[in-house]
Short mmCIF file of C-alpha atoms and ligand atoms in Angstrom, two decimals:
data_model
loop_
_atom_site.label_atom_id
_atom_site.label_comp_id
_atom_site.label_asym_id
_atom_site.label_seq_id
_atom_site.Cartn_x
_atom_site.Cartn_y
_atom_site.Cartn_z
CA MET Q 1 17.53 -15.83 -1.24
CA LYS Q 2 19.98 -13.03 -1.17
CA PRO Q 3 20.11 -11.10 2.13
CA LEU Q 4 21.61 -7.74 1.63
CA SER Q 5 23.78 -6.25 4.17
CA ALA Q 6 22.78 -3.12 6.30
CA CYS Q 7 25.28 -0.95 4.41
CA ASP Q 8 24.02 -1.95 0.96
CA MET Q 9 20.61 -1.12 2.05
CA ASN Q 10 21.21 2.09 3.69
CA ALA Q 11 23.03 3.38 0.64
CA VAL Q 12 20.17 2.45 -1.53
CA LEU Q 13 17.12 3.23 0.64
CA GLY Q 14 18.19 6.05 3.19
CA THR Q 15 15.89 4.69 5.70
CA ALA Q 16 16.89 4.09 9.43
CA PHE Q 17 15.30 0.67 10.20
CA ILE Q 18 12.77 -0.28 7.35
CA GLY Q 19 14.93 -2.34 4.61
CA ARG Q 20 17.89 -2.72 6.87
CA ASN Q 21 17.48 -6.30 6.43
CA VAL Q 22 16.14 -7.42 2.94
CA TYR Q 23 15.45 -10.97 1.51
CA TYR Q 24 15.23 -11.02 -2.14
CA LEU Q 25 13.61 -14.29 -3.16
CA ASP Q 26 13.39 -15.52 -6.83
CA SER Q 27 10.01 -17.09 -6.53
CA VAL Q 28 7.96 -17.70 -3.64
CA GLY Q 29 4.27 -18.58 -2.79
CA SER Q 30 3.47 -15.31 -0.93
CA THR Q 31 5.82 -12.80 0.70
CA GLN Q 32 3.40 -12.61 3.49
CA ASP Q 33 4.03 -16.21 4.62
CA SER Q 34 7.77 -15.95 4.19
CA ALA Q 35 7.76 -12.90 6.30
CA LYS Q 36 5.70 -14.56 8.97
CA SER Q 37 8.18 -17.34 9.16
CA PHE Q 38 11.07 -14.83 9.30
CA ALA Q 39 9.15 -12.92 12.02
CA LEU Q 40 8.80 -16.26 13.95
CA SER Q 41 12.41 -16.94 13.88
CA GLY Q 42 12.99 -13.53 15.23
CA ALA Q 43 13.56 -11.17 12.23
CA ALA Q 44 14.27 -7.63 13.29
CA GLU Q 45 11.79 -4.87 13.02
CA GLY Q 46 11.72 -3.32 9.47
CA THR Q 47 12.87 -6.49 7.72
CA VAL Q 48 11.60 -6.49 4.21
CA VAL Q 49 10.86 -9.70 1.99
CA ILE Q 50 10.84 -9.07 -1.69
CA ALA Q 51 10.02 -11.51 -4.32
CA ALA Q 52 10.55 -11.37 -8.18
CA GLN Q 53 7.47 -13.36 -8.53
CA GLN Q 54 4.92 -14.86 -6.29
CA THR Q 55 2.96 -18.12 -7.26
CA ALA Q 56 0.22 -17.67 -4.46
CA GLY Q 57 0.09 -14.15 -3.98
CA LYS Q 58 -2.49 -12.97 -1.42
CA GLY Q 59 -4.96 -10.23 -1.78
CA LYS Q 60 -7.52 -8.87 0.38
CA ARG Q 61 -10.49 -11.11 1.73
CA GLY Q 62 -8.68 -14.27 0.54
CA ALA Q 63 -8.54 -13.25 -3.14
CA GLU Q 64 -5.64 -14.18 -5.27
CA TRP Q 65 -3.11 -11.53 -6.19
CA ALA Q 66 -1.69 -11.99 -9.63
CA SER Q 67 2.21 -11.36 -9.18
CA PRO Q 68 4.12 -11.94 -12.37
CA PRO Q 69 7.77 -10.84 -13.06
CA GLY Q 70 8.13 -7.00 -13.30
CA GLY Q 71 6.05 -6.21 -10.30
CA LEU Q 72 7.18 -4.96 -6.94
CA TRP Q 73 5.98 -7.65 -4.38
CA LEU Q 74 7.04 -7.05 -0.82
CA SER Q 75 6.19 -7.53 2.84
CA VAL Q 76 7.42 -5.55 5.78
CA ILE Q 77 7.87 -7.00 9.30
CA LEU Q 78 6.76 -4.52 12.04
CA TYR Q 79 6.30 -5.03 15.73
CA PRO Q 80 4.19 -2.03 16.59
CA GLU Q 81 3.70 -0.78 20.16
CA GLY Q 82 1.02 1.24 21.70
CA GLY Q 83 -1.71 -0.77 19.99
CA LEU Q 84 -1.28 0.69 16.63
CA ASN Q 85 -4.18 -0.71 14.60
CA PRO Q 86 -2.84 -2.78 11.64
CA ALA Q 87 -5.62 -0.87 9.55
CA VAL Q 88 -3.72 2.24 10.13
CA LEU Q 89 -0.47 0.69 8.87
CA THR Q 90 -2.30 -0.71 5.88
CA LEU Q 91 -3.55 2.68 5.04
CA ALA Q 92 0.07 4.13 5.53
CA GLY Q 93 1.23 1.45 3.04
CA ALA Q 94 -1.34 2.65 0.42
CA VAL Q 95 -0.51 6.32 0.91
CA ALA Q 96 3.26 5.51 0.75
CA ALA Q 97 2.63 3.53 -2.45
CA ALA Q 98 0.59 6.49 -4.13
CA GLY Q 99 3.31 8.98 -3.10
CA ALA Q 100 5.94 6.73 -4.68
CA ILE Q 101 3.96 6.34 -7.75
CA GLU Q 102 3.76 10.05 -8.03
CA ARG Q 103 7.33 10.90 -7.35
CA ALA Q 104 9.20 7.95 -9.01
CA ALA Q 105 6.91 7.59 -11.81
CA GLY Q 106 5.25 11.16 -12.15
CA LEU Q 107 1.73 9.75 -12.36
CA LYS Q 108 -1.34 11.10 -10.82
CA THR Q 109 -2.89 8.59 -8.47
CA SER Q 110 -6.22 8.21 -6.54
CA VAL Q 111 -6.29 6.33 -3.18
CA ARG Q 112 -9.18 4.15 -2.87
CA TRP Q 113 -9.62 4.00 0.91
CA PRO Q 114 -8.38 2.13 2.78
CA ASN Q 115 -5.61 0.23 0.81
CA ASP Q 116 -5.73 0.47 -3.05
CA CYS Q 117 -4.01 2.91 -5.45
CA TYR Q 118 -5.48 3.75 -8.69
CA VAL Q 119 -3.80 5.24 -11.75
CA ASN Q 120 -6.08 6.37 -14.65
CA GLY Q 121 -9.20 4.74 -12.93
CA ARG Q 122 -7.51 1.32 -12.88
CA LYS Q 123 -5.85 -0.23 -9.87
CA ALA Q 124 -2.15 -0.23 -9.98
CA ALA Q 125 -1.12 -1.16 -6.30
CA GLY Q 126 -2.77 -2.93 -3.17
CA VAL Q 127 -1.82 -3.40 0.36
CA ILE Q 128 -2.85 -5.92 3.02
CA GLY Q 129 -2.01 -6.07 6.73
CA GLU Q 130 -1.91 -9.32 8.65
CA LYS Q 131 -1.26 -10.00 12.44
CA SER Q 132 0.98 -12.84 13.21
CA GLY Q 133 1.69 -13.16 16.98
CA ARG Q 134 3.26 -9.73 18.00
CA ALA Q 135 4.14 -8.85 14.45
CA VAL Q 136 2.16 -7.07 11.75
CA ILE Q 137 3.11 -7.94 8.26
CA ILE Q 138 2.31 -5.30 5.77
CA GLY Q 139 2.16 -6.50 2.21
CA ILE Q 140 2.43 -4.14 -0.47
CA GLY Q 141 1.98 -5.05 -4.24
CA VAL Q 142 2.68 -2.66 -7.13
CA ASN Q 143 2.29 -3.42 -11.01
CA LEU Q 144 5.44 -1.55 -11.48
CA ASN Q 145 7.00 -2.85 -14.74
CA VAL Q 146 4.39 -5.59 -15.41
CA SER Q 147 3.41 -6.39 -18.94
CA MET Q 148 -0.25 -6.45 -19.37
CA ASP Q 149 0.15 -9.84 -21.11
CA ASP Q 150 1.45 -11.27 -17.95
CA LEU Q 151 -1.67 -10.32 -15.93
CA PRO Q 152 -4.67 -12.82 -15.98
CA ALA Q 153 -7.03 -11.88 -18.92
CA GLY Q 154 -9.80 -11.01 -16.46
CA LEU Q 155 -7.72 -8.29 -14.88
CA ARG Q 156 -6.60 -6.48 -17.98
CA ARG Q 157 -9.39 -4.10 -18.00
CA THR Q 158 -9.37 -3.16 -14.22
CA ALA Q 159 -5.56 -3.26 -13.47
CA ALA Q 160 -2.91 -0.90 -14.42
CA SER Q 161 0.76 -1.29 -14.89
CA ILE Q 162 2.80 1.78 -14.10
CA SER Q 163 5.36 1.26 -16.85
CA VAL Q 164 2.65 0.95 -19.41
CA GLU Q 165 0.69 4.05 -18.16
CA LYS Q 166 4.08 5.80 -17.98
CA GLY Q 167 5.38 4.68 -21.48
CA HIS Q 168 8.69 3.38 -20.09
CA GLN Q 169 10.26 1.12 -17.39
CA ILE Q 170 10.34 2.58 -13.93
CA ASP Q 171 13.62 2.25 -11.82
CA GLU Q 172 12.63 -0.18 -9.05
CA ASN Q 173 15.36 0.87 -6.69
CA GLU Q 174 14.16 4.51 -6.92
CA PHE Q 175 10.66 3.43 -6.47
CA LEU Q 176 11.56 1.27 -3.39
CA ARG Q 177 13.50 4.21 -1.88
CA GLU Q 178 10.47 6.45 -2.19
CA LEU Q 179 7.98 3.88 -0.94
CA LEU Q 180 9.96 2.66 2.08
CA LYS Q 181 11.13 6.22 3.26
CA GLU Q 182 7.66 7.54 3.44
CA PHE Q 183 6.09 4.29 4.82
CA GLU Q 184 8.90 4.50 7.79
CA SER Q 185 8.29 8.14 8.20
CA MET Q 186 4.52 7.66 8.71
CA TYR Q 187 5.14 4.49 10.96
CA CYS Q 188 7.54 6.38 13.29
CA ALA Q 189 5.01 9.35 13.44
CA ALA Q 190 2.18 7.02 14.25
CA SER Q 191 4.08 4.61 16.67
CA GLY Q 192 2.38 6.08 19.69
CA GLY Q 193 -0.85 4.42 18.36
CA ASP Q 194 -2.22 7.48 16.76
CA ALA Q 195 -3.39 7.39 13.15
CA LEU Q 196 -3.29 11.20 12.87
CA PRO Q 197 0.03 11.41 11.02
CA VAL Q 198 -1.15 8.99 8.44
CA ILE Q 199 -4.27 10.80 7.97
CA SER Q 200 -2.60 14.17 7.80
CA ARG Q 201 -0.36 12.90 4.95
CA LEU Q 202 -3.53 11.49 3.26
CA GLU Q 203 -5.27 14.69 3.88
CA LYS Q 204 -2.26 16.74 2.45
CA MET Q 205 -2.08 14.69 -0.73
CA TYR Q 206 -5.82 14.38 -1.33
CA GLY Q 207 -7.55 17.21 0.62
CA ILE Q 208 -10.20 14.98 1.42
CA ALA Q 209 -12.39 16.53 4.26
CA GLY Q 210 -15.41 18.12 2.78
CA ARG Q 211 -15.21 16.25 -0.66
CA SER Q 212 -17.76 14.10 -2.09
CA VAL Q 213 -16.91 10.26 -2.10
CA CYS Q 214 -18.82 7.29 -3.11
CA GLY Q 215 -18.04 3.78 -2.72
CA PHE Q 216 -19.40 0.50 -1.07
CA SER Q 217 -19.38 -0.87 2.51
CA GLY Q 218 -20.88 -4.27 3.37
CA GLY Q 219 -22.32 -4.48 0.06
CA ARG Q 220 -24.04 -1.28 0.17
CA LYS Q 221 -23.45 1.76 -2.09
CA VAL Q 222 -22.43 4.81 0.00
CA GLU Q 223 -22.57 8.38 -1.11
CA GLY Q 224 -21.69 11.43 0.91
CA THR Q 225 -19.00 13.82 1.99
CA VAL Q 226 -15.95 12.99 3.95
CA SER Q 227 -16.02 14.54 7.46
CA GLY Q 228 -12.70 13.06 8.44
CA PHE Q 229 -11.04 9.95 9.85
CA SER Q 230 -10.90 8.57 13.35
CA GLU Q 231 -8.02 7.54 15.36
CA ASP Q 232 -8.28 3.90 14.46
CA GLY Q 233 -8.27 4.78 10.64
CA SER Q 234 -11.96 4.55 10.06
CA ILE Q 235 -13.48 6.98 7.60
CA ILE Q 236 -16.18 9.21 8.57
CA ILE Q 237 -18.68 10.07 5.97
CA ARG Q 238 -21.63 12.52 6.20
CA LEU Q 239 -24.23 10.46 4.08
CA ASP Q 240 -26.35 12.66 1.61
CA SER Q 241 -29.22 11.78 4.23
CA GLY Q 242 -27.39 14.13 6.55
CA LEU Q 243 -26.47 11.11 8.91
CA GLN Q 244 -22.63 10.83 9.89
CA VAL Q 245 -21.41 7.36 9.81
CA SER Q 246 -17.99 5.92 10.67
CA PHE Q 247 -16.70 3.02 8.37
CA ALA Q 248 -14.00 0.64 9.43
CA SER Q 249 -14.20 -1.27 6.25
CA GLY Q 250 -15.26 -0.72 2.61
CA GLU Q 251 -13.84 0.92 -0.55
CA PHE Q 252 -14.06 4.67 -1.08
CA THR Q 253 -12.57 6.59 -3.97
CA LEU Q 254 -10.59 9.67 -3.18
CA GLU Q 255 -9.47 11.24 -6.45
CA LYS Q 256 -6.64 13.62 -6.55
CA GLU Q 257 -7.75 15.02 -9.86
CA LYS Q 258 -10.92 16.29 -8.78
CA ILE Q 259 -9.59 18.55 -6.23
CA SER Q 260 -7.00 20.52 -8.27
C1 BTN T 1 -5.17 -6.28 -2.51
O1 BTN T 1 -6.14 -7.18 -2.73
O2 BTN T 1 -5.37 -5.08 -2.89
C2 BTN T 1 -3.97 -6.52 -1.66
C3 BTN T 1 -2.88 -6.92 -2.53
C4 BTN T 1 -1.64 -7.10 -1.65
C5 BTN T 1 -0.50 -7.93 -2.44
C6 BTN T 1 0.89 -7.93 -1.77
S1 BTN T 1 2.02 -8.45 -2.94
C7 BTN T 1 3.09 -8.59 -1.74
C8 BTN T 1 2.46 -9.30 -0.46
N1 BTN T 1 2.44 -10.59 -0.62
C9 BTN T 1 1.19 -11.16 -0.83
O3 BTN T 1 0.82 -12.34 -0.98
N2 BTN T 1 0.30 -10.25 -1.04
C10 BTN T 1 0.87 -8.88 -0.67
#
């Protein structure tokens, strides 16, 4: 474990508090679990736990998350006030990851609401949010410089590695800076419990209102047009039948390339 000083991190990251304390671990089960322990022992808000690899990385709905060397596997410890919904923070993580992929690697992304980032139709990053006492732990996993051979065979057709898509290695520090700066700015803007700043950022990136989406919720296929988002981060879709429905969970693709 190598905790970096506040000075080191400020120089690298340019954030006010996210990443002020960073723990780099060589190998860990899951940075989510390590972050929960750090939070229990009083870790400051914004503490980031990064692992070079995870042996029991956690994905959404209890799935395993393959975390070989070369990826960016991190968890951020937050103590949100004002009832900020973890789902909104998870969405903020996905928006920040998409922004970092675009700025640090120059690749177009799609956000699959609420928490996945796709590049060239394959998943390049995922985010989970977990509550632990008064802490919310946001876990962000990015296949940054991952070799496809290091991913399980079953994932190679559906997962993307940013460096493979780009054709060269991506600077991890630059990526981290882009990711955490934007995440912090959305977190601060939303800290009163309002999802609007996160949604506005998503809207700015993808111009989603009025666009067609398709996806799944509760095992059912959903097709329609995005009407907007509610304060708790739910997506509101006008179904092709004309009915307007708010979905708190599911997976819907918002593709940037379709709007430009
Ligand atoms: C998903 O299923 O899309 C969410 C994946 C989240 C993976 C990240 S990697 C860092 C953090 N630690 C974990 O064990 N999971 C999250």
